[in-house]
Amino acid sequence: MKKKSNDILVYIGMAFLALLIIVPPVLRVAVPKEAVNNNPVLKDKVVLLTCNKTSDDGSYQINSKTKFLNGEANTVTLTYKVSAQENTDTGADPSENVPADGDNAAEEQTAPNTAQSNVMIMDPAIDLFRNLVDTSVTEDANHFTVVLTKETLQQNSSVSELNHYFNLLPNQKKYYEGLGYTCTKLES
């Protein structure tokens, strides 16, 4: 009886090993990898193109940040900032701004500053950005910032100049470099 029980165990062991060898290739054919993984999680590729330039007269800095999502421009943020030396060097004598009458001192001192802040950034694109629909614009004496989105492009379809800001990544970089900007690209 010993021999028969050993023979049965040997046959069961051989059958088990045969299953271990045969089952994986059969499952690979019967259930392909694509069928198992129907819903792959796609990660968005985000690229930030940052371009900087000093105005032709050197009075302000222009910074453009374009966020690309999967190769398409999604958001463009343009910032115009008055240069520090222009802000401190007004070309006027400080004693000229001191009024003789003490009551009108506050009015006369603020008037030249506001007039000067409007003159500092003289870019024709700023007037274009101010008149756009569905655009975030913030401005003060030394800064002008505009945020353009795909919705801005759709809402202002008649303004063809906006198409320059929503090119594909290589074309967008060439566009800015053609205007004299220095660009850097950050990928994630």
Short mmCIF file of N, CA and C in Angstrom, two decimals, residues 34-178:
data_model
loop_
_atom_site.label_atom_id
_atom_site.label_comp_id
_atom_site.label_asym_id
_atom_site.label_seq_id
_atom_site.Cartn_x
_atom_site.Cartn_y
_atom_site.Cartn_z
N GLU A 34 -4.73 44.86 -22.08
CA GLU A 34 -5.61 45.99 -22.36
C GLU A 34 -6.99 45.78 -21.78
N ALA A 35 -7.48 44.56 -21.80
CA ALA A 35 -8.81 44.29 -21.26
C ALA A 35 -8.80 44.41 -19.75
N VAL A 36 -7.71 44.07 -19.12
CA VAL A 36 -7.62 44.17 -17.66
C VAL A 36 -7.57 45.63 -17.25
N ASN A 37 -6.86 46.46 -17.98
CA ASN A 37 -6.65 47.85 -17.62
C ASN A 37 -7.45 48.76 -18.56
N ASN A 38 -8.78 48.75 -18.44
CA ASN A 38 -9.65 49.54 -19.30
C ASN A 38 -9.57 51.03 -19.02
N ASN A 39 -9.40 51.42 -17.79
CA ASN A 39 -9.42 52.83 -17.41
C ASN A 39 -8.06 53.28 -16.91
N PRO A 40 -7.11 53.49 -17.81
CA PRO A 40 -5.81 53.97 -17.34
C PRO A 40 -5.93 55.42 -16.88
N VAL A 41 -5.19 55.76 -15.88
CA VAL A 41 -5.20 57.12 -15.36
C VAL A 41 -4.16 57.92 -16.14
N LEU A 42 -4.64 58.90 -16.90
CA LEU A 42 -3.74 59.74 -17.69
C LEU A 42 -3.36 60.96 -16.86
N LYS A 43 -2.08 61.19 -16.77
CA LYS A 43 -1.62 62.37 -16.05
C LYS A 43 -1.49 63.51 -17.04
N ASP A 44 -1.95 64.67 -16.63
CA ASP A 44 -1.82 65.85 -17.47
C ASP A 44 -0.38 66.33 -17.45
N LYS A 45 0.11 66.66 -18.64
CA LYS A 45 1.46 67.22 -18.74
C LYS A 45 1.32 68.74 -18.71
N VAL A 46 1.95 69.34 -17.72
CA VAL A 46 1.87 70.78 -17.54
C VAL A 46 3.24 71.38 -17.83
N VAL A 47 3.25 72.42 -18.67
CA VAL A 47 4.48 73.13 -19.01
C VAL A 47 4.22 74.61 -18.78
N LEU A 48 5.17 75.27 -18.13
CA LEU A 48 5.08 76.71 -17.89
C LEU A 48 6.17 77.41 -18.69
N LEU A 49 5.76 78.25 -19.62
CA LEU A 49 6.69 79.03 -20.43
C LEU A 49 6.71 80.45 -19.88
N THR A 50 7.88 80.86 -19.38
CA THR A 50 8.03 82.19 -18.81
C THR A 50 8.95 83.00 -19.69
N CYS A 51 8.47 84.15 -20.15
CA CYS A 51 9.26 85.01 -21.03
C CYS A 51 9.34 86.41 -20.42
N ASN A 52 10.53 86.99 -20.47
CA ASN A 52 10.77 88.32 -19.90
C ASN A 52 11.40 89.24 -20.93
N LYS A 53 11.08 90.53 -20.80
CA LYS A 53 11.62 91.52 -21.72
C LYS A 53 11.58 92.89 -21.04
N THR A 54 12.53 93.71 -21.37
CA THR A 54 12.52 95.10 -20.94
C THR A 54 11.99 95.93 -22.11
N SER A 55 11.15 96.91 -21.81
CA SER A 55 10.58 97.74 -22.87
C SER A 55 11.69 98.42 -23.66
N ASP A 56 11.35 98.89 -24.85
CA ASP A 56 12.34 99.51 -25.74
C ASP A 56 13.00 100.73 -25.09
N ASP A 57 12.23 101.48 -24.31
CA ASP A 57 12.81 102.65 -23.66
C ASP A 57 13.36 102.33 -22.27
N GLY A 58 13.22 101.09 -21.83
CA GLY A 58 13.79 100.66 -20.55
C GLY A 58 13.02 101.09 -19.33
N SER A 59 11.81 101.59 -19.52
CA SER A 59 11.07 102.12 -18.38
C SER A 59 10.24 101.06 -17.64
N TYR A 60 10.00 99.91 -18.24
CA TYR A 60 9.24 98.87 -17.56
C TYR A 60 9.64 97.49 -18.05
N GLN A 61 9.33 96.49 -17.20
CA GLN A 61 9.61 95.09 -17.49
C GLN A 61 8.30 94.42 -17.90
N ILE A 62 8.38 93.53 -18.88
CA ILE A 62 7.21 92.76 -19.31
C ILE A 62 7.50 91.29 -19.02
N ASN A 63 6.58 90.65 -18.33
CA ASN A 63 6.72 89.24 -17.98
C ASN A 63 5.48 88.51 -18.48
N SER A 64 5.69 87.44 -19.22
CA SER A 64 4.59 86.64 -19.74
C SER A 64 4.75 85.21 -19.24
N LYS A 65 3.71 84.69 -18.60
CA LYS A 65 3.71 83.30 -18.14
C LYS A 65 2.57 82.59 -18.84
N THR A 66 2.91 81.57 -19.63
CA THR A 66 1.92 80.80 -20.35
C THR A 66 1.90 79.39 -19.80
N LYS A 67 0.74 78.95 -19.35
CA LYS A 67 0.59 77.59 -18.81
C LYS A 67 0.01 76.71 -19.91
N PHE A 68 0.76 75.65 -20.25
CA PHE A 68 0.32 74.71 -21.27
C PHE A 68 -0.15 73.44 -20.58
N LEU A 69 -1.33 72.97 -20.94
CA LEU A 69 -1.88 71.73 -20.41
C LEU A 69 -2.01 70.76 -21.57
N ASN A 70 -1.22 69.69 -21.54
CA ASN A 70 -1.18 68.69 -22.61
C ASN A 70 -0.87 69.32 -23.97
N GLY A 71 0.05 70.28 -23.98
CA GLY A 71 0.53 70.87 -25.22
C GLY A 71 -0.23 72.07 -25.73
N GLU A 72 -1.35 72.42 -25.10
CA GLU A 72 -2.14 73.57 -25.55
C GLU A 72 -2.10 74.68 -24.50
N ALA A 73 -1.99 75.92 -24.97
CA ALA A 73 -1.97 77.06 -24.06
C ALA A 73 -3.31 77.14 -23.33
N ASN A 74 -3.25 77.21 -22.02
CA ASN A 74 -4.46 77.22 -21.20
C ASN A 74 -4.68 78.59 -20.57
N THR A 75 -3.63 79.17 -19.98
CA THR A 75 -3.72 80.45 -19.30
C THR A 75 -2.48 81.27 -19.61
N VAL A 76 -2.70 82.55 -19.90
CA VAL A 76 -1.60 83.47 -20.16
C VAL A 76 -1.71 84.62 -19.17
N THR A 77 -0.63 84.86 -18.42
CA THR A 77 -0.60 85.98 -17.48
C THR A 77 0.50 86.94 -17.92
N LEU A 78 0.10 88.16 -18.25
CA LEU A 78 1.03 89.19 -18.68
C LEU A 78 1.14 90.24 -17.58
N THR A 79 2.37 90.56 -17.20
CA THR A 79 2.60 91.55 -16.15
C THR A 79 3.54 92.62 -16.67
N TYR A 80 3.13 93.86 -16.54
CA TYR A 80 3.96 95.01 -16.87
C TYR A 80 4.31 95.67 -15.55
N LYS A 81 5.60 95.84 -15.29
CA LYS A 81 6.06 96.42 -14.03
C LYS A 81 7.02 97.56 -14.32
N VAL A 82 6.77 98.70 -13.70
CA VAL A 82 7.64 99.85 -13.88
C VAL A 82 8.98 99.53 -13.26
N SER A 83 10.05 99.83 -13.98
CA SER A 83 11.40 99.57 -13.48
C SER A 83 11.68 100.38 -12.23
N ALA A 84 12.51 99.85 -11.34
CA ALA A 84 12.80 100.51 -10.07
C ALA A 84 13.47 101.86 -10.27
N GLN A 85 14.39 101.96 -11.23
CA GLN A 85 15.07 103.22 -11.44
C GLN A 85 14.14 104.27 -12.02
N GLU A 86 13.17 103.87 -12.84
CA GLU A 86 12.19 104.81 -13.36
C GLU A 86 11.27 105.29 -12.25
N ASN A 87 10.97 104.41 -11.31
CA ASN A 87 10.07 104.73 -10.22
C ASN A 87 10.71 105.73 -9.27
N THR A 88 12.01 105.63 -9.03
CA THR A 88 12.67 106.53 -8.11
C THR A 88 13.20 107.78 -8.80
N ASP A 89 13.55 107.68 -10.07
CA ASP A 89 14.11 108.81 -10.80
C ASP A 89 13.01 109.43 -11.65
N THR A 90 12.32 110.42 -11.11
CA THR A 90 11.22 111.04 -11.83
C THR A 90 11.68 112.19 -12.70
N GLY A 91 12.88 112.67 -12.47
CA GLY A 91 13.38 113.78 -13.27
C GLY A 91 12.91 115.13 -12.76
N ALA A 92 12.15 115.15 -11.70
CA ALA A 92 11.63 116.41 -11.17
C ALA A 92 12.30 116.69 -9.83
N ASP A 93 12.44 117.97 -9.54
CA ASP A 93 13.01 118.38 -8.27
C ASP A 93 11.96 118.19 -7.18
N PRO A 94 12.28 117.50 -6.08
CA PRO A 94 11.29 117.27 -5.04
C PRO A 94 10.78 118.56 -4.43
N SER A 95 11.56 119.62 -4.46
CA SER A 95 11.10 120.88 -3.87
C SER A 95 10.01 121.52 -4.71
N GLU A 96 9.89 121.14 -5.99
CA GLU A 96 8.86 121.70 -6.84
C GLU A 96 7.47 121.21 -6.44
N ASN A 97 7.37 120.03 -5.84
CA ASN A 97 6.07 119.47 -5.47
C ASN A 97 5.56 120.00 -4.14
N VAL A 98 6.32 120.80 -3.42
CA VAL A 98 5.89 121.32 -2.13
C VAL A 98 5.07 122.57 -2.39
N PRO A 99 3.77 122.54 -2.04
CA PRO A 99 2.92 123.70 -2.29
C PRO A 99 3.12 124.78 -1.23
N ALA A 100 2.80 126.00 -1.62
CA ALA A 100 2.90 127.12 -0.70
C ALA A 100 1.77 127.08 0.31
N ASP A 101 0.59 126.65 -0.11
CA ASP A 101 -0.58 126.61 0.76
C ASP A 101 -0.65 125.24 1.43
N GLY A 102 -0.75 125.16 2.73
CA GLY A 102 -0.76 123.91 3.48
C GLY A 102 -2.03 123.10 3.27
N ASP A 103 -3.20 123.74 2.95
CA ASP A 103 -4.46 123.02 2.79
C ASP A 103 -4.49 122.20 1.50
N ASN A 104 -3.89 122.66 0.47
CA ASN A 104 -3.92 121.97 -0.82
C ASN A 104 -2.72 121.04 -1.01
N ALA A 105 -1.96 120.83 0.03
CA ALA A 105 -0.73 120.04 -0.07
C ALA A 105 -1.02 118.61 -0.51
N ALA A 106 -2.00 117.97 0.07
CA ALA A 106 -2.30 116.57 -0.26
C ALA A 106 -2.79 116.45 -1.69
N GLU A 107 -3.63 117.35 -2.15
CA GLU A 107 -4.17 117.28 -3.50
C GLU A 107 -3.07 117.47 -4.54
N GLU A 108 -2.19 118.44 -4.35
CA GLU A 108 -1.17 118.73 -5.33
C GLU A 108 -0.08 117.66 -5.35
N GLN A 109 0.17 117.00 -4.23
CA GLN A 109 1.21 115.97 -4.22
C GLN A 109 0.72 114.69 -4.88
N THR A 110 -0.56 114.34 -4.77
CA THR A 110 -1.05 113.11 -5.38
C THR A 110 -1.32 113.27 -6.86
N ALA A 111 -1.65 114.42 -7.32
CA ALA A 111 -1.97 114.61 -8.72
C ALA A 111 -0.78 114.31 -9.64
N PRO A 112 0.43 114.81 -9.37
CA PRO A 112 1.54 114.47 -10.27
C PRO A 112 1.86 112.98 -10.25
N ASN A 113 1.72 112.32 -9.12
CA ASN A 113 2.04 110.89 -9.05
C ASN A 113 1.07 110.06 -9.88
N THR A 114 -0.22 110.38 -9.85
CA THR A 114 -1.17 109.60 -10.63
C THR A 114 -0.99 109.87 -12.11
N ALA A 115 -0.72 111.08 -12.48
CA ALA A 115 -0.49 111.38 -13.89
C ALA A 115 0.77 110.68 -14.38
N GLN A 116 1.77 110.66 -13.53
CA GLN A 116 3.03 110.03 -13.92
C GLN A 116 2.85 108.52 -14.04
N SER A 117 2.06 107.89 -13.18
CA SER A 117 1.90 106.44 -13.23
C SER A 117 1.19 106.01 -14.51
N ASN A 118 0.31 106.83 -15.04
CA ASN A 118 -0.36 106.48 -16.28
C ASN A 118 0.58 106.62 -17.47
N VAL A 119 1.58 107.46 -17.38
CA VAL A 119 2.50 107.70 -18.47
C VAL A 119 3.61 106.65 -18.49
N MET A 120 3.91 106.03 -17.36
CA MET A 120 5.04 105.11 -17.26
C MET A 120 4.95 103.95 -18.24
N ILE A 121 3.83 103.26 -18.30
CA ILE A 121 3.71 102.10 -19.17
C ILE A 121 2.96 102.53 -20.43
N MET A 122 3.69 102.69 -21.49
CA MET A 122 3.12 103.15 -22.75
C MET A 122 3.18 102.04 -23.78
N ASP A 123 2.40 100.99 -23.58
CA ASP A 123 2.36 99.88 -24.52
C ASP A 123 0.96 99.84 -25.13
N PRO A 124 0.85 99.80 -26.46
CA PRO A 124 -0.48 99.78 -27.06
C PRO A 124 -1.29 98.53 -26.71
N ALA A 125 -0.62 97.46 -26.33
CA ALA A 125 -1.34 96.24 -25.98
C ALA A 125 -2.16 96.42 -24.70
N ILE A 126 -1.74 97.32 -23.83
CA ILE A 126 -2.47 97.53 -22.57
C ILE A 126 -3.89 98.03 -22.85
N ASP A 127 -4.03 98.95 -23.79
CA ASP A 127 -5.38 99.42 -24.14
C ASP A 127 -6.23 98.30 -24.72
N LEU A 128 -5.61 97.42 -25.48
CA LEU A 128 -6.31 96.26 -26.02
C LEU A 128 -6.81 95.37 -24.88
N PHE A 129 -5.94 95.10 -23.90
CA PHE A 129 -6.30 94.22 -22.78
C PHE A 129 -7.40 94.83 -21.91
N ARG A 130 -7.38 96.13 -21.73
CA ARG A 130 -8.40 96.79 -20.89
C ARG A 130 -9.79 96.65 -21.49
N ASN A 131 -9.90 96.56 -22.80
CA ASN A 131 -11.20 96.53 -23.47
C ASN A 131 -11.72 95.12 -23.72
N LEU A 132 -11.04 94.09 -23.25
CA LEU A 132 -11.48 92.71 -23.48
C LEU A 132 -12.60 92.30 -22.53
N VAL A 133 -13.44 91.40 -23.01
CA VAL A 133 -14.52 90.84 -22.20
C VAL A 133 -14.01 89.57 -21.53
N ASP A 134 -14.45 89.31 -20.31
CA ASP A 134 -14.12 88.09 -19.57
C ASP A 134 -12.61 87.96 -19.34
N THR A 135 -12.00 89.08 -18.89
CA THR A 135 -10.57 89.14 -18.64
C THR A 135 -10.33 89.71 -17.25
N SER A 136 -9.36 89.15 -16.55
CA SER A 136 -8.99 89.66 -15.24
C SER A 136 -7.86 90.67 -15.41
N VAL A 137 -8.14 91.93 -15.09
CA VAL A 137 -7.15 93.00 -15.22
C VAL A 137 -6.99 93.65 -13.85
N THR A 138 -5.74 93.76 -13.39
CA THR A 138 -5.45 94.52 -12.17
C THR A 138 -4.34 95.49 -12.50
N GLU A 139 -4.51 96.71 -11.99
CA GLU A 139 -3.48 97.71 -12.25
C GLU A 139 -3.41 98.70 -11.10
N ASP A 140 -2.21 99.16 -10.86
CA ASP A 140 -1.98 100.24 -9.90
C ASP A 140 -0.89 101.13 -10.47
N ALA A 141 -0.26 101.92 -9.64
CA ALA A 141 0.71 102.90 -10.13
C ALA A 141 1.92 102.25 -10.80
N ASN A 142 2.34 101.06 -10.34
CA ASN A 142 3.57 100.48 -10.86
C ASN A 142 3.38 99.14 -11.56
N HIS A 143 2.19 98.60 -11.56
CA HIS A 143 1.95 97.28 -12.14
C HIS A 143 0.70 97.29 -13.02
N PHE A 144 0.74 96.46 -14.03
CA PHE A 144 -0.45 96.15 -14.83
C PHE A 144 -0.40 94.65 -15.08
N THR A 145 -1.45 93.93 -14.69
CA THR A 145 -1.49 92.48 -14.87
C THR A 145 -2.81 92.11 -15.54
N VAL A 146 -2.70 91.24 -16.54
CA VAL A 146 -3.88 90.73 -17.23
C VAL A 146 -3.76 89.22 -17.31
N VAL A 147 -4.88 88.52 -17.05
CA VAL A 147 -4.92 87.06 -17.13
C VAL A 147 -5.88 86.70 -18.25
N LEU A 148 -5.34 86.02 -19.27
CA LEU A 148 -6.13 85.59 -20.42
C LEU A 148 -6.34 84.08 -20.33
N THR A 149 -7.55 83.63 -20.61
CA THR A 149 -7.87 82.20 -20.61
C THR A 149 -8.46 81.83 -21.96
N LYS A 150 -8.74 80.54 -22.12
CA LYS A 150 -9.41 80.07 -23.35
C LYS A 150 -10.77 80.75 -23.50
N GLU A 151 -11.45 80.98 -22.37
CA GLU A 151 -12.75 81.64 -22.42
C GLU A 151 -12.60 83.08 -22.92
N THR A 152 -11.52 83.74 -22.54
CA THR A 152 -11.25 85.09 -23.03
C THR A 152 -11.11 85.07 -24.55
N LEU A 153 -10.40 84.09 -25.05
CA LEU A 153 -10.19 83.96 -26.49
C LEU A 153 -11.53 83.74 -27.21
N GLN A 154 -12.40 82.92 -26.62
CA GLN A 154 -13.70 82.64 -27.23
C GLN A 154 -14.62 83.85 -27.16
N GLN A 155 -14.62 84.55 -26.02
CA GLN A 155 -15.50 85.71 -25.85
C GLN A 155 -15.08 86.90 -26.71
N ASN A 156 -13.80 86.96 -27.07
CA ASN A 156 -13.28 88.07 -27.86
C ASN A 156 -12.75 87.56 -29.20
N SER A 157 -13.53 86.75 -29.87
CA SER A 157 -13.08 86.12 -31.12
C SER A 157 -12.78 87.14 -32.22
N SER A 158 -13.35 88.32 -32.14
CA SER A 158 -13.10 89.33 -33.16
C SER A 158 -11.72 89.98 -33.01
N VAL A 159 -11.07 89.80 -31.87
CA VAL A 159 -9.75 90.39 -31.63
C VAL A 159 -8.69 89.37 -32.05
N SER A 160 -8.19 89.53 -33.26
CA SER A 160 -7.26 88.54 -33.82
C SER A 160 -5.90 88.54 -33.12
N GLU A 161 -5.52 89.64 -32.46
CA GLU A 161 -4.23 89.72 -31.79
C GLU A 161 -4.12 88.70 -30.65
N LEU A 162 -5.24 88.29 -30.07
CA LEU A 162 -5.21 87.32 -28.96
C LEU A 162 -4.73 85.95 -29.41
N ASN A 163 -4.90 85.62 -30.68
CA ASN A 163 -4.46 84.32 -31.16
C ASN A 163 -2.95 84.13 -31.02
N HIS A 164 -2.18 85.22 -31.01
CA HIS A 164 -0.73 85.13 -30.84
C HIS A 164 -0.35 84.57 -29.47
N TYR A 165 -1.22 84.73 -28.48
CA TYR A 165 -0.91 84.29 -27.12
C TYR A 165 -1.34 82.86 -26.84
N PHE A 166 -2.02 82.21 -27.77
CA PHE A 166 -2.52 80.86 -27.56
C PHE A 166 -2.05 79.90 -28.65
N ASN A 167 -0.77 79.97 -28.99
CA ASN A 167 -0.17 79.05 -29.95
C ASN A 167 0.26 77.77 -29.24
N LEU A 168 0.68 76.80 -30.03
CA LEU A 168 1.31 75.61 -29.45
C LEU A 168 2.67 76.00 -28.88
N LEU A 169 3.21 75.18 -27.99
CA LEU A 169 4.43 75.54 -27.25
C LEU A 169 5.60 75.98 -28.13
N PRO A 170 6.01 75.20 -29.15
CA PRO A 170 7.17 75.66 -29.95
C PRO A 170 6.90 76.97 -30.68
N ASN A 171 5.68 77.12 -31.20
CA ASN A 171 5.32 78.35 -31.91
C ASN A 171 5.24 79.54 -30.96
N GLN A 172 4.75 79.29 -29.75
CA GLN A 172 4.63 80.37 -28.76
C GLN A 172 6.00 80.88 -28.37
N LYS A 173 6.93 79.96 -28.16
CA LYS A 173 8.30 80.36 -27.78
C LYS A 173 8.95 81.15 -28.92
N LYS A 174 8.77 80.71 -30.16
CA LYS A 174 9.33 81.44 -31.31
C LYS A 174 8.71 82.83 -31.42
N TYR A 175 7.40 82.93 -31.15
CA TYR A 175 6.72 84.22 -31.22
C TYR A 175 7.33 85.20 -30.23
N TYR A 176 7.48 84.77 -28.98
CA TYR A 176 8.04 85.65 -27.97
C TYR A 176 9.50 85.99 -28.25
N GLU A 177 10.29 85.02 -28.65
CA GLU A 177 11.69 85.29 -28.94
C GLU A 177 11.85 86.22 -30.13
N GLY A 178 10.92 86.16 -31.08
CA GLY A 178 10.92 87.08 -32.20
C GLY A 178 10.63 88.52 -31.78
#
